[in-house]
XYZ file of C-alpha atoms in Angstrom:
134
model
C 0.000 0.000 0.000
C 2.832 2.438 0.758
C 4.432 1.752 -2.618
C 1.085 2.543 -4.255
C 0.898 5.806 -2.291
C 4.392 6.740 -3.470
C 3.353 6.043 -7.063
C 0.157 8.060 -6.637
C 2.218 11.104 -5.708
C 4.773 10.412 -8.480
C 7.643 9.534 -6.148
C 10.179 7.300 -7.842
C 12.412 6.308 -4.895
C 11.472 4.298 -1.813
C 14.148 4.784 0.888
C 13.615 1.695 3.040
C 14.988 2.045 6.588
C 15.605 -1.588 7.580
C 17.856 -1.497 10.654
C 18.471 0.566 13.749
C 19.417 0.224 17.405
C 15.766 -0.657 18.012
C 15.721 -3.658 15.705
C 16.797 -5.543 12.623
C 13.964 -5.961 10.147
C 15.194 -8.148 7.282
C 15.738 -11.912 7.227
C 19.301 -13.048 6.475
C 19.543 -16.855 6.485
C 23.241 -16.850 7.402
C 22.460 -14.883 10.595
C 19.303 -16.373 12.171
C 19.705 -14.527 15.495
C 18.968 -11.276 13.666
C 15.379 -12.511 13.631
C 15.228 -14.528 16.858
C 16.930 -11.787 18.940
C 17.500 -8.503 17.091
C 14.019 -8.090 15.633
C 12.508 -8.002 19.145
C 12.441 -5.260 21.766
C 10.634 -5.252 25.119
C 8.790 -1.936 24.658
C 8.420 1.244 22.599
C 8.387 4.880 23.727
C 4.885 6.259 24.217
C 3.812 8.601 21.452
C 3.799 12.131 22.820
C 6.134 11.237 25.723
C 9.303 9.624 24.407
C 10.706 9.379 27.955
C 8.221 6.644 28.949
C 7.862 3.096 27.584
C 4.560 1.413 26.793
C 5.619 -2.009 28.145
C 4.318 -3.754 25.025
C 6.839 -6.113 23.398
C 7.453 -5.376 19.729
C 8.747 -7.728 17.100
C 8.691 -7.854 13.368
C 10.739 -8.388 10.268
C 10.384 -8.895 6.548
C 11.034 -12.352 5.140
C 13.155 -12.648 2.026
C 10.020 -13.491 0.059
C 8.283 -10.343 1.326
C 11.285 -8.207 0.390
C 11.325 -9.688 -3.116
C 7.590 -9.049 -3.497
C 7.881 -5.423 -2.332
C 10.825 -4.768 -4.655
C 8.974 -6.393 -7.578
C 5.845 -4.320 -6.891
C 7.912 -1.138 -6.636
C 9.627 -1.983 -9.923
C 6.224 -2.375 -11.601
C 5.410 1.141 -10.390
C 8.786 2.504 -11.663
C 10.008 3.049 -8.098
C 13.617 2.351 -7.137
C 14.053 0.741 -3.716
C 17.053 2.043 -1.764
C 17.635 -0.122 1.321
C 19.275 1.572 4.288
C 21.487 -0.569 6.509
C 23.494 1.775 8.681
C 27.074 1.159 9.755
C 29.077 1.568 11.941
C 26.403 3.089 14.181
C 22.794 2.067 14.729
C 24.124 -1.394 15.455
C 22.822 -2.180 18.932
C 20.121 -4.497 17.574
C 22.713 -6.520 15.659
C 25.149 -6.524 18.579
C 22.416 -7.832 20.885
C 22.272 -10.905 18.639
C 25.949 -11.117 17.643
C 28.044 -9.481 20.388
C 31.256 -10.507 18.633
C 30.534 -7.769 16.048
C 30.517 -5.040 18.713
C 33.141 -2.550 19.831
C 34.639 -3.956 23.011
C 36.413 -0.714 23.935
C 33.428 0.569 25.940
C 34.180 0.668 29.689
C 32.311 -2.138 31.483
C 31.196 -3.588 28.129
C 28.410 -6.138 28.236
C 26.105 -7.568 25.593
C 23.352 -4.993 25.067
C 19.649 -5.614 24.594
C 17.875 -4.331 21.523
C 17.339 -0.680 22.350
C 13.905 0.739 23.229
C 14.638 4.470 23.234
C 15.613 6.588 20.224
C 18.853 8.066 21.564
C 22.541 7.801 20.738
C 24.071 4.409 21.528
C 27.698 3.853 22.423
C 27.544 0.423 20.753
C 28.938 0.359 17.228
C 30.409 -2.306 14.985
C 34.069 -3.165 15.415
C 36.477 -3.154 12.459
C 37.486 -6.820 12.591
C 37.453 -8.921 9.401
C 34.551 -11.090 10.638
C 32.418 -8.006 11.199
C 33.307 -6.448 7.883
C 32.323 -9.705 6.169
C 28.938 -9.466 7.886
């Protein structure tokens, strides 16, 4: 439906924000914990008061089949899909599932949870070969 709305208003690019500290939203078979861990968070800030959480667990991701279908539909509407996967920041969701990809130079480092609040996170990807291959 959103692709159709873009087409209605003659937009030709869909910038698809797929990852953040608050979750990973695309299935990657090689990394199953992105779905089992990183696509879940325990709560979301309350609309109108971003300092309070609603206490409602949130989870969700797109399967590879869903991604293919959305891209195909966008293509039919002459819309280019530009996926956004941010690095080295906005990685706390990934690091909650794969702590070995995180920067261990944080004092008192521990494996983080997928973040609930929309604020700056000190957790970023490290620059090791294994992480860069990710």
